[in-house]
Each structure stands twice: as structure tokens, then as C-alpha cells.
CSV table of C-alpha atoms in Angstrom, one decimal:
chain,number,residue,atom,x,y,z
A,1,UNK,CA,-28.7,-49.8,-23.8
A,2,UNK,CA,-31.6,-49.3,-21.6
A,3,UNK,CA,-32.0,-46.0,-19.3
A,4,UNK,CA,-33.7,-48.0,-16.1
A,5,UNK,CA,-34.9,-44.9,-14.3
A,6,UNK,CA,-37.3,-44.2,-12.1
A,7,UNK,CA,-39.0,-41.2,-11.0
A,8,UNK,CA,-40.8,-39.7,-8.0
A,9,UNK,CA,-42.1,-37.0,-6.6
A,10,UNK,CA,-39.9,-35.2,-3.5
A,11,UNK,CA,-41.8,-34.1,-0.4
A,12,UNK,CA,-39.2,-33.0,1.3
A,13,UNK,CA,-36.7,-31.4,-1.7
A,14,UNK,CA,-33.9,-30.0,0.7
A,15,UNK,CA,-33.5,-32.8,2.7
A,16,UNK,CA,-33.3,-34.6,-0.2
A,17,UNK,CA,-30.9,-31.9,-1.8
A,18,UNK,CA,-28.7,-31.9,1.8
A,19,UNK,CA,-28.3,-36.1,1.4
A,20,UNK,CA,-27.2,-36.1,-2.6
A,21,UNK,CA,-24.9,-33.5,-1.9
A,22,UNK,CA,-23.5,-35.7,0.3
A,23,UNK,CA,-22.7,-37.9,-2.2
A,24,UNK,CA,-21.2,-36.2,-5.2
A,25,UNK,CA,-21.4,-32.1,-6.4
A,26,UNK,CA,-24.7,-31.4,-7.8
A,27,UNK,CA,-24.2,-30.2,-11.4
A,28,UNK,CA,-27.0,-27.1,-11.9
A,29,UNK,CA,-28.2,-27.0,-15.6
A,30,UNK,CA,-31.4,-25.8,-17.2
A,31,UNK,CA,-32.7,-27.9,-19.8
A,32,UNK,CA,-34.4,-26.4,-23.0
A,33,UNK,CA,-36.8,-29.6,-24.2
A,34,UNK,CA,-38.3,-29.9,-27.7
A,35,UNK,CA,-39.8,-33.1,-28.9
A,36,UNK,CA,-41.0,-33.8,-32.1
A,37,UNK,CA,-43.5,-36.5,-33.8
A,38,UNK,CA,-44.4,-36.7,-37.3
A,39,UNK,CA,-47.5,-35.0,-38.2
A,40,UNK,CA,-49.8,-38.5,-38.4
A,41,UNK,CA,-48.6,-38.4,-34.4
A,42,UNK,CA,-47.5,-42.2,-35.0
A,43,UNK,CA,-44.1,-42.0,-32.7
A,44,UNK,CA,-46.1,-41.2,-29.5
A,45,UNK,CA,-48.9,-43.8,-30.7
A,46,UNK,CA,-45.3,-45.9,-30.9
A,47,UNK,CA,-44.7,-45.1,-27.5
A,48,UNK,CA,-41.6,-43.5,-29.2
A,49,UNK,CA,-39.7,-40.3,-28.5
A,50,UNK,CA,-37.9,-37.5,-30.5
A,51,UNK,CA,-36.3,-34.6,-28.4
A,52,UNK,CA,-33.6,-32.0,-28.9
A,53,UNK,CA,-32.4,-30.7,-25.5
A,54,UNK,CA,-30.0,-27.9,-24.9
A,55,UNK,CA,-28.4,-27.4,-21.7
A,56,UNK,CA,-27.3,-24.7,-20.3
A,57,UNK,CA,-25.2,-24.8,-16.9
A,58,UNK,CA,-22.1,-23.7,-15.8
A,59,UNK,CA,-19.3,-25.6,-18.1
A,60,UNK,CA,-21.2,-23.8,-21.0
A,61,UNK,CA,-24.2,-25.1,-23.7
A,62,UNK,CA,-24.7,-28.6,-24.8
A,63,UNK,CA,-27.3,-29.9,-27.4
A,64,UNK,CA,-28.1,-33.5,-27.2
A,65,UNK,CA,-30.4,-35.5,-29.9
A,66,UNK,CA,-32.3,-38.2,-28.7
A,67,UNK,CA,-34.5,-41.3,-29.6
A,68,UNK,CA,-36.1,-43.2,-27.0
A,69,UNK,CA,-38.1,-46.7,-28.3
A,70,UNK,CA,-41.0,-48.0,-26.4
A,71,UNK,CA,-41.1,-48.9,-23.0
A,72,UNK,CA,-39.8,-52.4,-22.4
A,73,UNK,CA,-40.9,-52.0,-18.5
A,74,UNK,CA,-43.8,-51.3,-17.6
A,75,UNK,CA,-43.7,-50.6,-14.4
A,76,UNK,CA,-40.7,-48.0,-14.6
A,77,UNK,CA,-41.5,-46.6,-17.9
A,78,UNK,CA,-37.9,-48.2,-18.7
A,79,UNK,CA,-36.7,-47.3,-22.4
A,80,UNK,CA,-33.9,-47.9,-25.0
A,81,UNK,CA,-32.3,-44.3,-25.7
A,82,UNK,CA,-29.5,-43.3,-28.2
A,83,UNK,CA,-28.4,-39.5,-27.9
A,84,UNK,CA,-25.9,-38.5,-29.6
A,85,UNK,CA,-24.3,-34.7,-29.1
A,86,UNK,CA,-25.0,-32.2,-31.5
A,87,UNK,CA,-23.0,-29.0,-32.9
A,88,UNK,CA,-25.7,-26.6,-33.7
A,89,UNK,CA,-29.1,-27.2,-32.1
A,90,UNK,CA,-30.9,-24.9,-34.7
A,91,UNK,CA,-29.7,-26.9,-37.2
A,92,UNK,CA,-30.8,-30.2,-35.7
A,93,UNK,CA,-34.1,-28.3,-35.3
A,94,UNK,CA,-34.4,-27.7,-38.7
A,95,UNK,CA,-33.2,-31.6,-40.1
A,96,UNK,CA,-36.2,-32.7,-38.0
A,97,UNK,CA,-38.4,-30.3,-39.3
A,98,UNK,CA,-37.0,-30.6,-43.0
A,99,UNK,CA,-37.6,-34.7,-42.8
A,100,UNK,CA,-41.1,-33.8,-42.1
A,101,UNK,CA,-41.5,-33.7,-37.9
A,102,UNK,CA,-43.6,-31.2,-36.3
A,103,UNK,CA,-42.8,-29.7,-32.8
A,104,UNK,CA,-45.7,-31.2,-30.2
A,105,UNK,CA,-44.6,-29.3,-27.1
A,106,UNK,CA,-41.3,-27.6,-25.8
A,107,UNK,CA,-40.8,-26.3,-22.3
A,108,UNK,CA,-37.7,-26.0,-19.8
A,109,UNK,CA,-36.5,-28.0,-17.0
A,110,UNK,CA,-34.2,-27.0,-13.8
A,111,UNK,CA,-32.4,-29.5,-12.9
A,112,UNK,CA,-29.6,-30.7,-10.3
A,113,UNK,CA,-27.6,-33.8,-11.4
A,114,UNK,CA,-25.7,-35.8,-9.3
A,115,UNK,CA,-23.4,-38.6,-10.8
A,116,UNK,CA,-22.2,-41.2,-7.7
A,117,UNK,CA,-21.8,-45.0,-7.9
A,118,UNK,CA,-24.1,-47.0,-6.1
A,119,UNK,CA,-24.5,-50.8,-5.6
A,120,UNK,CA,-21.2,-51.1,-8.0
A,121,UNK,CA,-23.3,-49.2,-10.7
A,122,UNK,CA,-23.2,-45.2,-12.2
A,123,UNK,CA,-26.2,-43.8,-11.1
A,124,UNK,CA,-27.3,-40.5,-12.0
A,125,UNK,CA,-29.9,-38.4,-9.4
A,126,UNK,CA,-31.6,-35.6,-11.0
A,127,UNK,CA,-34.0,-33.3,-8.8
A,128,UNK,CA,-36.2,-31.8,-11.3
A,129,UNK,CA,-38.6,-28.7,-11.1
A,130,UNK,CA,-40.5,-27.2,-13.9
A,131,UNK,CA,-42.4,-24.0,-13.8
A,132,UNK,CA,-45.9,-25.0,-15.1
A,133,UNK,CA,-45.9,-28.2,-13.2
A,134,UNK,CA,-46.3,-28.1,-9.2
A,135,UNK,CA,-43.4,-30.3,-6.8
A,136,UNK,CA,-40.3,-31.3,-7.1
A,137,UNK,CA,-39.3,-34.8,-8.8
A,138,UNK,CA,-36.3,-36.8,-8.4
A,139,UNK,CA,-35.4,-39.3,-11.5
A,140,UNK,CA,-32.5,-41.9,-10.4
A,141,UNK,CA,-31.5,-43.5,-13.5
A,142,UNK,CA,-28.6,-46.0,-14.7
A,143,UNK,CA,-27.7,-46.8,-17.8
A,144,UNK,CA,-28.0,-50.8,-18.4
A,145,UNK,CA,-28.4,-54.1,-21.0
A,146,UNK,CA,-31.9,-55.2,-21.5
A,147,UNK,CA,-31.7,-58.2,-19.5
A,148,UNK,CA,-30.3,-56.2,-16.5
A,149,UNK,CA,-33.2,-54.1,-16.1
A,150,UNK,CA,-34.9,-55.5,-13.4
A,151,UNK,CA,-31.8,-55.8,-11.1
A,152,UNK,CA,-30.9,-52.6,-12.0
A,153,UNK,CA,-34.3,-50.9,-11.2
A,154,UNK,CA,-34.0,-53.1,-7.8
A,155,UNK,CA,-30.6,-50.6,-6.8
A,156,UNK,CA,-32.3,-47.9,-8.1
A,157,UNK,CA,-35.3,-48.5,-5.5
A,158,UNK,CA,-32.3,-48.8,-2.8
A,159,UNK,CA,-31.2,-45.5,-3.6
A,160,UNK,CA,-34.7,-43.7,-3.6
A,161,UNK,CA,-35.3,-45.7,0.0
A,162,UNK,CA,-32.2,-44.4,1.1
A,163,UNK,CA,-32.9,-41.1,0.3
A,164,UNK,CA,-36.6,-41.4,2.0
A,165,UNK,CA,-38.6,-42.0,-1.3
A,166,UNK,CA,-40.6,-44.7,-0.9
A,167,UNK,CA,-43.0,-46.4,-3.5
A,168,UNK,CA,-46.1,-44.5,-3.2
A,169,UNK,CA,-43.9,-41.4,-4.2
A,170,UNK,CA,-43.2,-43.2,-7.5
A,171,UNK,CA,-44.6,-41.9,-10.7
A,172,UNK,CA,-44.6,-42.5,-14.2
A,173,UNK,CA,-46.4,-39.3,-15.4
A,174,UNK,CA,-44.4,-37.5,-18.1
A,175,UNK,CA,-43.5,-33.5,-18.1
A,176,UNK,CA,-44.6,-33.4,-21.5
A,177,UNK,CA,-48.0,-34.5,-20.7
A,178,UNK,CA,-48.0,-32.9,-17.2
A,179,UNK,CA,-46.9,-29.8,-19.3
A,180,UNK,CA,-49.9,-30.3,-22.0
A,181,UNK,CA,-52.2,-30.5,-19.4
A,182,UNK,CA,-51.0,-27.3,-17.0
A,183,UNK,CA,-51.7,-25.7,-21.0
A,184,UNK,CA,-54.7,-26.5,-21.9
């Protein structure tokens, strides 16, 4: 399955905030990000990713392992991802690390989700802030077969519109590079 998301940058985050609670209860988590790459640095050269997340919100602590392949939109940024849950994040950590990956940045995300249905589809509107990167960003994403992508980007941009994000908001700059950068 393909995760056809796309992702922008909020101007106004409270109205924005005011409009998806409107539409569903906002979930608050904070997300604890660590992705991985083998040493030679060939999954990102892949256009590949390797992350363990752990969230942390109200109904408790979730770790998640995911793989995301290379893009197969361009324009989104549009990726196959498998994530499966895991029991004990510390020992995922350490599998990754015992196969031979090596941790290329970690960093933490806040994060209000909101799951509605939209267009007959489960969309899922996240606003996004993280400390060393400036704004606020909203990803819309739903969860789609390959040859659906484009429609399903297509409702995607109907929700951003209706929620006043228009195209020049769009970006497809990713928090672990904005992150690298804000480093150094």
C-alpha cells in the first residue's frame, strides 16, 4: 500500500486547528523518531527509509517499525510503507543496530492527528511542530493502492483547499533533513 500524503506548511495553525476539530477529536501525541541507514548510507542513496518511532500520548506508549521504499510520486514524495507494531522499542533499536544499521539522526515531533473520512476515503490530518525547525506543517495523508495514487492525492488537495492550504504552501522538504540542517 501506498501512503499518498502531502504536506504543507500552516500559516495560520489555529484556524487550521479550530476547522479539523470540527471534524473529528484531535489525538495529541509526541513522536520520538530514529531512522537508521547502513553505514555505506545506501538506503537514503535508495531513496529508502528505516525509522523506529515511539509515541507517547494519552492512551499510553506505542513503538512502530517502519520501512518506506522510494518515492513512486514525484510530485508528493508519495511512498510504499510497511510498519508493523513493536513490543519493546529498545529491543528493535538494538536488532537494527545488531544487523549492522547505524542511527543518522533522531529528534521528536508534536503532533495533533485527526482521523475523518473525506471524499469516501480515511484520511488522516496531522499538524506537526518540531522544536529545531520554524512553522507549523500539516501532512494529510490516506492510505491507497499504487494505481490509486493520483486520485487519491487529487482528495487530498480538496481537503488542504478546504482547510485554506493552497499549493504554494506545499512542501516536500523532510524533518530529517530540515532537522540536519537546523544542526549543523
Amino acid at each position: 500500500m501506498i501512503e499518498a500524503e502531502l504536506k504543507a506548511q500552516v500559516h495560520s495553525p489555529e484556524a487550521v486547528m479550530r476547522q479539523l476539530d470540527e471534524r473529528a477529536e484531535a489525538r495529541v501525541e509526541v513522536y520520538r523518531d530514529t531512522y537508521y541507514d547502513r553505514p555505506d548510507g545506501s538506503l537514503e542513496k535508495a531513496d529508502q527509509e528505516l525509522r523506529v518511532r515511539t509515541v507517547h500520548g494519552s492512551d499510553g506508549t506505542r513503538t512502530v517499525l517502519t520501512f518506506k521504499d522510494a518515492t513512486v510520486d514525484e510530485r508528493s514524495g508519495s511512498k510504499p510503507e510497511h510498519e508493523t507494531r513493536v513490543e519493546d522499542a529498545e529491543a528493535a533499536h538494538a536488532i537494527l543496530r545488531g544487523l549492522g544499521h547505524v542511527e543518522v539522526i533522531a529528534f521528536e515531533k508534536r503532533c495533533r492527528n485527526y482521523a475523518f473520512e473525506a471524499h469516501g476515503r480515511q484520511m488522516l490530518a496531522t499538524l506537526v511542530r518540531v522544536s529545531e525547525i520554524d512553522g507549523t506543517f500539516l501532512e494529510v495523508e490516506t492510505i491507497v493502492a499504487e494505481d490509486d495514487v493520483s486520485a487519491a492525492l487529487d482528495d487530498v488537495r480538496v481537503v488542504l483547499a478546504d482547510l485554506g492550504i493552497g499549493p504554494e504552501d506545499l512542501t516536500r522538504e523532510a524533518y530529517t533533513g530540515a532537522v540536519a540542517a537546523h544542526r549543523g
